[in-house]
Amino acid sequence: MSSPAITDAPLTEADVQRIRADFPILQTEVNGHPLVYLDSGATSQRPLAVLDAERDFVTTLNSAVHRGAHTLAAEATEVFEDARGTVARFIGADDDEIVWTSNATEAINLVAYAFSNASVGRGGPEAERFRLSEGDEIVTTEMEHHANLMPWQELAARTGATLRVIPLDDDGALRLDEMQISERTKIVAVTHVSNVLGVITPLAPIVAAAREVGALVLLDACQSAPHLPLDVRALDVDFAVLSGHKMLGPTGIGALYGRRELLAAMPPFLTGGSMITTVTTTSAAYLPPPQRFEAGTQKVSQAVALAAAIDYLSAVGMPRIAAHEAVLGQRLVDGLAAIDGVRVLGAGIELPRVGLASFDVPGIHSHDVGQFLDDRGIAVRVGHHCAQPLHRRLGVTASTRASTYLYSTEAEVDAFLDGVRSTIEFFGVRS
Ligand code: PLP
């Protein structure tokens, strides 16, 4: 692996330039301009170390894991399981508490499925925690990505449970005074960082309220794990979901963390090969977690590449990445707020942020803003970012989002801010 050979000091400009050299795509041009990639919240770029890890695996070890009796299969299995251990250590979990999924969306659906009363009667007393009846409650928030909303809507529809949504105030901050967690609450599913506001959720009071009533907690860590040190035990959550492609890894791979006792009580989400001990024509016995949840041929080279991505992040140092992005995030928010005619979503929220900000320019559609920026080689996300309820609450249908990563520079943020100013001048809109 070509890891960045940098010290423990906060990321300097030279560190970031060294990191950038590992990302071939950052050396490219778009529309005649050097690429300014400010869409890492949607998907991050991949360093050579990650591409190399996947290619090395495919060229030297490729074979089916947990199946073949031959040497390649045994070695591939070892590398695949080592990758699981890398994910586990990265978030403070144990190896057998990590389940490979295709993405975070699948991981959330897997957990939601366990509440469909398929768990009841399996796995001892913990299984009771998944019993969900009419009148029981599922709690989520108004700021969730659709991936952490719709599985719970579907679950409520299937079981007759009630979905409660912690509302946002006019600024976009969570109304913790209206937490809606009660004795009937069975699960609280909340994002760690909003993919629209970039604000870090004040988790402690939410987890404490859930604990008080014995509810489980699922953390959507898609926008936090890539950018902040994460320890699932310190946060005291029961489940956490990650998306590989947002943390320097490939698409097609995600991970679910679940507390060991809970995973042991949960039914398989998908059934088929690789997750059984014995099968008859009428019944099957399943392997323990995590294999119970990994039906069919696995995403082996992607898992290996995700482990390489995590090694890369760890070599740079998550606290340093977080510090770097806090600076960029503040620069984004302050710079946008200073532009006449721009409304930064969640600007009034006084909580720590990652390097992500969304904004609206009344009178200019976000697609036009995105197009104008793209003409200058600046890549941002436009639309509702899979968070329609949040946008609706803040009175907009869409926004433009800029999001940074460890390879982003202050100069890129400034180029983006210049681009936004020019967009507004071009369209002739003033507040
Ligand atoms: N949750 C959040 C906060 C996200 O930002 C995303 C992706 O944008 C997801 C969930 C879904 O991730 P995936 O599409 O990789 O399953």
Coordinates of C-alpha atoms and ligand atoms in Angstrom, one line a residue:
M1 CA 0.0 0.0 0.0
S2 CA 1.3 3.5 -0.8
S3 CA 0.2 5.2 2.4
P4 CA 0.9 8.9 2.9
A5 CA 4.1 9.3 4.9
I6 CA 3.0 12.2 7.0
T7 CA 3.5 13.0 10.7
D8 CA 1.0 13.5 13.6
A9 CA 0.6 17.2 13.1
P10 CA -2.6 18.6 11.6
L11 CA -2.8 18.2 7.8
T12 CA -0.7 20.9 6.2
E13 CA -1.1 22.1 2.7
A14 CA 1.9 19.9 1.8
D15 CA 0.2 16.9 3.4
V16 CA -2.9 17.5 1.4
Q17 CA -0.9 17.9 -1.8
R18 CA 0.9 14.6 -1.1
I19 CA -2.5 12.9 -0.5
R20 CA -3.8 14.4 -3.7
A21 CA -1.0 12.8 -5.7
D22 CA -2.4 9.4 -4.7
F23 CA -5.7 10.1 -6.4
P24 CA -5.3 10.0 -10.2
I25 CA -8.8 11.5 -10.9
L26 CA -7.8 14.7 -9.0
Q27 CA -5.1 15.3 -11.6
T28 CA -7.7 15.5 -14.4
E29 CA -9.6 18.3 -16.1
V30 CA -13.3 18.8 -16.6
N31 CA -14.6 21.2 -19.2
G32 CA -11.1 22.6 -19.7
H33 CA -10.6 23.3 -16.0
P34 CA -8.7 21.4 -13.3
L35 CA -11.3 19.2 -11.6
V36 CA -12.6 20.7 -8.3
Y37 CA -14.3 17.7 -6.7
L38 CA -16.7 18.8 -4.0
D39 CA -19.1 15.9 -4.2
S40 CA -17.5 13.4 -1.8
G41 CA -20.7 13.3 0.2
A42 CA -22.2 11.5 -2.8
T43 CA -19.2 9.3 -3.5
S44 CA -15.6 9.7 -2.6
Q45 CA -12.6 9.3 -4.9
R46 CA -10.3 6.3 -4.6
P47 CA -6.5 6.4 -4.0
L48 CA -4.1 4.1 -5.9
A49 CA -3.7 2.0 -2.8
V50 CA -7.4 1.0 -3.0
L51 CA -7.3 0.3 -6.8
D52 CA -4.0 -1.6 -6.3
A53 CA -5.5 -3.7 -3.5
E54 CA -8.5 -4.7 -5.6
R55 CA -6.3 -5.5 -8.6
D56 CA -3.8 -7.4 -6.6
F57 CA -6.5 -9.5 -5.1
V58 CA -8.0 -10.3 -8.4
T59 CA -4.7 -11.0 -10.1
T60 CA -3.2 -13.2 -7.4
L61 CA -6.0 -14.6 -5.1
N62 CA -9.3 -14.5 -6.9
S63 CA -11.5 -17.4 -5.8
A64 CA -14.7 -18.1 -3.9
V65 CA -14.4 -17.6 -0.2
H66 CA -15.7 -20.0 2.5
R67 CA -16.1 -22.7 -0.1
G68 CA -13.2 -24.2 -2.0
A69 CA -10.7 -26.6 -0.5
H70 CA -7.9 -25.3 -2.7
T71 CA -5.1 -23.0 -1.6
L72 CA -6.3 -19.9 -3.4
A73 CA -9.8 -20.3 -1.8
A74 CA -8.2 -20.6 1.6
E75 CA -6.0 -17.6 1.1
A76 CA -8.8 -15.5 -0.3
T77 CA -11.0 -16.4 2.7
E78 CA -8.2 -15.3 5.0
V79 CA -7.9 -11.9 3.2
F80 CA -11.6 -11.5 3.2
E81 CA -11.9 -12.2 6.9
D82 CA -8.9 -9.9 7.6
A83 CA -10.8 -7.1 5.8
R84 CA -13.8 -7.7 8.1
G85 CA -11.4 -7.3 11.1
T86 CA -10.1 -4.0 9.6
V87 CA -13.6 -2.6 9.5
A88 CA -14.3 -3.8 13.0
R89 CA -11.2 -2.2 14.5
F90 CA -12.0 1.1 12.6
I91 CA -15.2 1.5 14.5
G92 CA -14.4 -0.2 17.8
A93 CA -16.3 -3.4 17.2
D94 CA -15.4 -7.1 17.2
D95 CA -14.9 -9.0 13.9
D96 CA -18.0 -11.1 14.3
E97 CA -20.1 -8.0 14.7
I98 CA -19.5 -6.9 11.2
V99 CA -21.8 -8.0 8.3
W100 CA -20.9 -7.3 4.7
T101 CA -23.7 -5.7 2.7
S102 CA -23.9 -4.2 -0.7
N103 CA -24.3 -0.7 0.7
A104 CA -25.7 1.1 3.7
T105 CA -29.3 1.0 2.3
E106 CA -29.2 -2.8 2.4
A107 CA -27.8 -2.8 5.9
I108 CA -30.7 -0.7 7.2
N109 CA -33.2 -2.9 5.4
L110 CA -31.6 -5.9 7.0
V111 CA -32.1 -4.5 10.5
A112 CA -35.7 -3.3 9.7
Y113 CA -36.5 -6.8 8.4
A114 CA -35.6 -8.3 11.8
F115 CA -38.5 -6.4 13.4
S116 CA -41.0 -8.1 11.1
N117 CA -41.5 -10.5 13.9
A118 CA -39.4 -13.1 12.1
S119 CA -37.0 -12.9 15.1
V120 CA -39.5 -13.8 17.7
G121 CA -38.9 -17.4 18.9
R122 CA -35.3 -17.4 17.8
G123 CA -32.2 -16.6 19.7
G124 CA -33.4 -16.2 23.3
P125 CA -34.5 -13.2 25.2
E126 CA -32.8 -10.6 22.9
A127 CA -35.3 -11.8 20.1
E128 CA -38.1 -10.2 22.1
R129 CA -36.6 -6.8 21.5
F130 CA -37.5 -7.2 17.9
R131 CA -41.1 -8.0 18.6
L132 CA -43.2 -5.2 17.0
S133 CA -46.9 -4.9 17.3
E134 CA -49.6 -2.4 16.6
G135 CA -49.1 0.6 18.8
D136 CA -45.4 0.0 19.2
E137 CA -43.2 2.8 17.9
I138 CA -40.3 3.3 15.6
V139 CA -38.5 6.7 15.9
T140 CA -36.5 8.4 13.3
T141 CA -35.9 12.1 12.4
E142 CA -37.0 14.6 9.9
M143 CA -33.5 15.0 8.5
E144 CA -32.8 11.4 7.5
H145 CA -31.6 10.3 4.1
H146 CA -34.5 8.3 2.5
A147 CA -32.4 5.1 3.1
N148 CA -33.0 5.6 6.9
L149 CA -36.7 6.6 6.5
M150 CA -38.4 4.4 4.0
P151 CA -37.4 1.0 5.4
W152 CA -39.0 2.2 8.7
Q153 CA -42.1 3.4 6.8
E154 CA -42.4 0.0 5.2
L155 CA -41.9 -1.7 8.5
A156 CA -44.6 0.4 10.1
A157 CA -47.0 -0.4 7.2
R158 CA -46.3 -4.2 7.5
T159 CA -46.7 -4.4 11.3
G160 CA -49.1 -1.7 12.3
A161 CA -46.4 0.0 14.3
T162 CA -46.4 3.8 14.4
L163 CA -43.5 5.8 12.9
R164 CA -42.6 8.8 15.0
V165 CA -40.4 11.5 13.5
I166 CA -38.3 13.8 15.7
P167 CA -39.0 17.2 14.1
L168 CA -36.6 20.0 13.0
D169 CA -36.9 23.6 14.0
D170 CA -37.0 26.4 11.5
D171 CA -33.1 26.4 11.4
G172 CA -33.0 22.7 10.7
A173 CA -31.9 21.7 14.2
L174 CA -33.3 18.7 15.8
R175 CA -36.1 19.5 18.3
L176 CA -34.7 17.4 21.2
D177 CA -37.6 18.7 23.3
E178 CA -39.9 16.7 21.0
M179 CA -37.9 13.5 21.0
Q180 CA -41.1 11.3 20.8
I181 CA -39.3 8.4 22.5
S182 CA -41.7 6.5 24.8
E183 CA -42.2 3.2 26.5
R184 CA -43.6 1.9 23.2
T185 CA -40.5 2.8 21.3
K186 CA -38.6 -0.3 20.0
I187 CA -36.0 1.3 17.8
V188 CA -34.5 4.7 17.2
A189 CA -32.9 5.2 13.9
V190 CA -30.9 8.3 13.5
T191 CA -28.1 9.7 11.3
H192 CA -24.8 10.7 12.8
V193 CA -24.2 13.5 10.3
S194 CA -26.9 15.0 8.1
N195 CA -26.1 14.6 4.5
V196 CA -27.7 18.0 3.8
L197 CA -26.7 20.1 6.8
G198 CA -23.3 18.6 7.5
V199 CA -24.0 19.0 11.2
I200 CA -23.0 16.3 13.7
T201 CA -26.1 15.0 15.5
P202 CA -26.1 15.5 19.3
L203 CA -26.4 11.7 19.9
A204 CA -26.0 11.4 23.7
P205 CA -29.4 12.6 24.7
I206 CA -31.1 10.5 22.0
V207 CA -29.2 7.4 23.0
A208 CA -29.9 8.1 26.7
A209 CA -33.7 8.4 26.0
A210 CA -33.7 5.2 24.0
R211 CA -31.8 3.4 26.8
E212 CA -34.2 4.6 29.4
V213 CA -37.1 2.8 27.6
G214 CA -35.0 -0.2 26.4
A215 CA -35.2 0.8 22.7
L216 CA -32.5 -0.2 20.3
V217 CA -30.5 2.4 18.5
L218 CA -29.4 2.3 14.8
L219 CA -26.8 4.9 13.7
D220 CA -26.6 5.9 10.1
A221 CA -22.8 6.5 10.0
C222 CA -22.6 7.0 6.2
Q223 CA -21.6 10.6 6.5
S224 CA -19.6 10.3 9.7
A225 CA -17.4 7.2 9.4
P226 CA -15.5 8.7 6.4
H227 CA -14.8 11.9 8.2
L228 CA -14.7 11.4 12.0
P229 CA -13.2 9.0 14.4
L230 CA -16.0 6.5 15.2
D231 CA -16.4 4.2 18.2
V232 CA -19.7 2.3 18.3
R233 CA -19.1 1.2 21.9
A234 CA -18.3 4.7 23.1
L235 CA -21.4 6.0 21.3
D236 CA -23.4 3.1 22.8
V237 CA -25.3 2.3 19.7
D238 CA -26.7 -1.2 18.8
F239 CA -26.3 -1.0 15.1
A240 CA -24.3 1.2 12.7
V241 CA -24.2 1.3 8.9
L242 CA -21.4 2.3 6.6
S243 CA -21.1 2.8 2.9
G244 CA -17.7 1.8 1.3
H245 CA -17.8 4.2 -1.6
K246 CA -18.1 7.2 0.7
M247 CA -14.9 6.4 2.5
L248 CA -12.4 5.9 -0.4
G249 CA -13.6 2.4 -1.1
P250 CA -15.5 0.8 -4.0
T251 CA -19.2 0.9 -4.8
G252 CA -21.1 -2.3 -4.1
I253 CA -19.8 -2.8 -0.5
G254 CA -21.1 -1.6 2.8
A255 CA -21.1 -2.9 6.3
L256 CA -23.5 -3.4 9.2
Y257 CA -22.3 -3.3 12.7
G258 CA -24.6 -5.1 15.2
R259 CA -24.1 -6.0 18.8
R260 CA -23.2 -9.7 18.9
E261 CA -26.2 -10.7 21.1
L262 CA -28.6 -8.9 18.8
L263 CA -27.2 -10.3 15.6
A264 CA -27.5 -13.7 17.1
A265 CA -31.2 -13.2 17.7
M266 CA -31.9 -11.9 14.2
P267 CA -33.3 -13.9 11.3
P268 CA -31.5 -13.9 8.0
F269 CA -32.5 -11.2 5.6
L270 CA -31.6 -13.1 2.4
T271 CA -31.4 -16.9 2.3
G272 CA -29.4 -19.2 0.0
G273 CA -25.9 -20.5 -0.3
S274 CA -23.0 -19.9 2.1
M275 CA -25.1 -19.1 5.2
I276 CA -26.3 -22.6 6.3
T277 CA -25.2 -25.6 8.2
T278 CA -27.7 -28.1 6.9
V279 CA -30.6 -28.0 4.5
T280 CA -33.4 -30.5 3.7
T281 CA -36.1 -30.0 1.2
T282 CA -38.3 -28.6 3.9
S283 CA -36.0 -26.8 6.3
A284 CA -32.6 -25.2 6.9
A285 CA -30.3 -24.5 9.9
Y286 CA -28.3 -21.3 9.6
L287 CA -24.7 -20.4 10.4
P288 CA -24.2 -18.0 13.3
P289 CA -23.6 -14.3 12.5
P290 CA -22.1 -12.7 10.5
Q291 CA -22.3 -15.5 7.9
R292 CA -26.0 -15.9 8.6
F293 CA -26.5 -12.5 6.9
E294 CA -24.2 -13.1 4.0
A295 CA -26.2 -15.2 1.5
G296 CA -24.7 -16.0 -1.9
T297 CA -21.4 -15.1 -3.5
Q298 CA -19.8 -12.3 -1.5
K299 CA -18.3 -9.0 -2.6
V300 CA -14.8 -10.2 -2.0
S301 CA -12.5 -7.9 -4.0
Q302 CA -14.6 -4.9 -2.9
A303 CA -14.2 -5.9 0.8
V304 CA -10.5 -6.2 0.3
A305 CA -10.4 -2.8 -1.3
L306 CA -12.5 -1.3 1.4
A307 CA -10.0 -2.5 4.0
A308 CA -7.3 -0.9 2.0
A309 CA -9.3 2.4 2.0
I310 CA -9.6 2.1 5.8
D311 CA -5.9 1.5 6.1
Y312 CA -5.3 4.6 4.1
L313 CA -7.6 6.7 6.2
S314 CA -6.0 5.3 9.4
A315 CA -2.5 6.0 8.1
V316 CA -3.5 9.7 7.6
G317 CA -5.3 9.6 11.0
M318 CA -9.0 10.2 11.5
P319 CA -8.6 13.0 14.0
R320 CA -6.4 14.9 11.5
I321 CA -8.9 14.3 8.7
A322 CA -11.7 15.5 11.0
A323 CA -9.8 18.6 11.9
H324 CA -8.9 19.4 8.3
E325 CA -12.6 19.0 7.2
A326 CA -13.9 21.1 10.1
V327 CA -11.7 24.0 8.8
L328 CA -13.0 23.4 5.2
G329 CA -16.6 23.1 6.4
Q330 CA -16.4 26.4 8.3
R331 CA -14.8 28.1 5.3
L332 CA -17.7 26.8 3.2
V333 CA -20.4 27.9 5.5
D334 CA -18.8 31.3 6.3
G335 CA -18.0 31.9 2.6
L336 CA -21.5 31.0 1.4
A337 CA -23.2 33.0 4.2
A338 CA -21.2 36.1 3.1
I339 CA -22.6 35.9 -0.5
D340 CA -25.6 38.2 -1.1
G341 CA -28.6 36.1 -2.2
V342 CA -27.4 32.8 -0.7
R343 CA -29.3 30.9 2.0
V344 CA -27.2 28.3 3.7
L345 CA -29.4 25.5 5.0
G346 CA -28.8 25.0 8.7
A347 CA -26.5 28.0 9.0
G348 CA -28.0 28.9 12.4
I349 CA -27.2 25.5 14.0
E350 CA -24.5 25.9 16.5
L351 CA -23.1 22.4 16.5
P352 CA -19.8 20.9 15.1
R353 CA -19.8 20.2 11.4
V354 CA -18.0 18.1 8.8
G355 CA -16.9 19.6 5.4
L356 CA -20.4 19.7 3.9
A357 CA -22.8 22.6 3.3
S358 CA -26.0 23.0 1.2
F359 CA -27.5 26.2 0.0
D360 CA -30.3 27.7 -1.9
V361 CA -30.2 30.8 -4.1
P362 CA -33.9 31.9 -4.3
G363 CA -34.6 32.6 -8.0
I364 CA -32.0 30.2 -9.4
H365 CA -32.7 26.5 -9.6
S366 CA -30.0 24.3 -8.0
H367 CA -29.6 22.5 -11.4
D368 CA -28.6 25.8 -13.0
V369 CA -26.2 26.5 -10.2
G370 CA -24.7 23.0 -10.6
Q371 CA -24.5 23.4 -14.4
F372 CA -22.7 26.8 -14.1
L373 CA -20.2 25.4 -11.6
D374 CA -19.7 22.3 -13.8
D375 CA -18.7 24.6 -16.7
R376 CA -15.8 25.6 -14.4
G377 CA -14.9 22.1 -13.6
I378 CA -16.5 22.2 -10.1
A379 CA -18.4 19.1 -9.2
V380 CA -21.2 19.5 -6.6
R381 CA -24.5 17.8 -5.9
V382 CA -27.8 19.3 -6.8
G383 CA -31.4 18.3 -6.0
H384 CA -32.9 17.0 -2.8
H385 CA -30.0 14.7 -1.9
C386 CA -32.5 11.9 -1.0
A387 CA -33.8 14.0 1.9
Q388 CA -37.1 15.4 0.7
P389 CA -38.7 15.8 4.2
L390 CA -35.8 18.0 5.4
H391 CA -36.0 20.2 2.3
R392 CA -39.7 20.5 2.7
R393 CA -39.3 21.5 6.3
L394 CA -36.9 24.2 5.3
G395 CA -39.2 25.5 2.6
V396 CA -37.2 24.5 -0.4
T397 CA -37.6 21.8 -3.0
A398 CA -33.9 21.4 -3.8
S399 CA -30.4 22.7 -2.9
T400 CA -26.8 22.7 -4.0
R401 CA -24.4 20.8 -1.9
A402 CA -20.6 21.1 -1.7
S403 CA -18.8 18.4 0.3
T404 CA -15.1 18.0 1.0
Y405 CA -12.7 15.2 2.0
L406 CA -9.2 14.7 3.1
Y407 CA -7.9 15.6 -0.4
S408 CA -9.9 18.9 -0.6
T409 CA -8.1 22.2 -0.3
E410 CA -8.9 25.7 0.8
A411 CA -8.1 26.9 -2.7
E412 CA -10.9 24.5 -4.0
V413 CA -13.4 25.9 -1.5
D414 CA -12.4 29.4 -2.6
A415 CA -12.8 28.5 -6.3
F416 CA -16.2 27.1 -5.5
L417 CA -17.2 30.3 -3.6
D418 CA -16.0 32.4 -6.6
G419 CA -18.1 30.1 -8.8
V420 CA -21.2 30.7 -6.7
R421 CA -20.7 34.5 -6.8
S422 CA -20.3 34.4 -10.6
T423 CA -23.4 32.2 -10.9
I424 CA -25.5 34.8 -9.0
E425 CA -24.0 37.6 -11.1
F426 CA -24.7 35.7 -14.3
F427 CA -28.3 35.1 -13.4
G428 CA -28.6 38.6 -12.0
V429 CA -30.3 37.6 -8.8
R430 CA -29.9 39.6 -5.6
S431 CA -31.6 39.1 -2.2
Ligands
PLP1 N1 -27.4 7.6 4.6 C1 -26.8 8.7 4.4 C2 -26.7 9.8 5.4 C3 -26.3 8.9 3.1 O1 -25.7 10.1 2.8 C4 -26.4 7.9 2.1 C5 -25.9 8.1 0.8 O2 -25.9 9.2 0.2 C6 -27.0 6.7 2.5 C7 -27.5 6.6 3.8 C8 -27.2 5.6 1.5 O3 -26.0 5.1 1.2 P1 -25.9 4.0 0.0 O4 -26.6 4.6 -1.2 O5 -24.5 3.8 -0.2 O6 -26.6 2.8 0.5

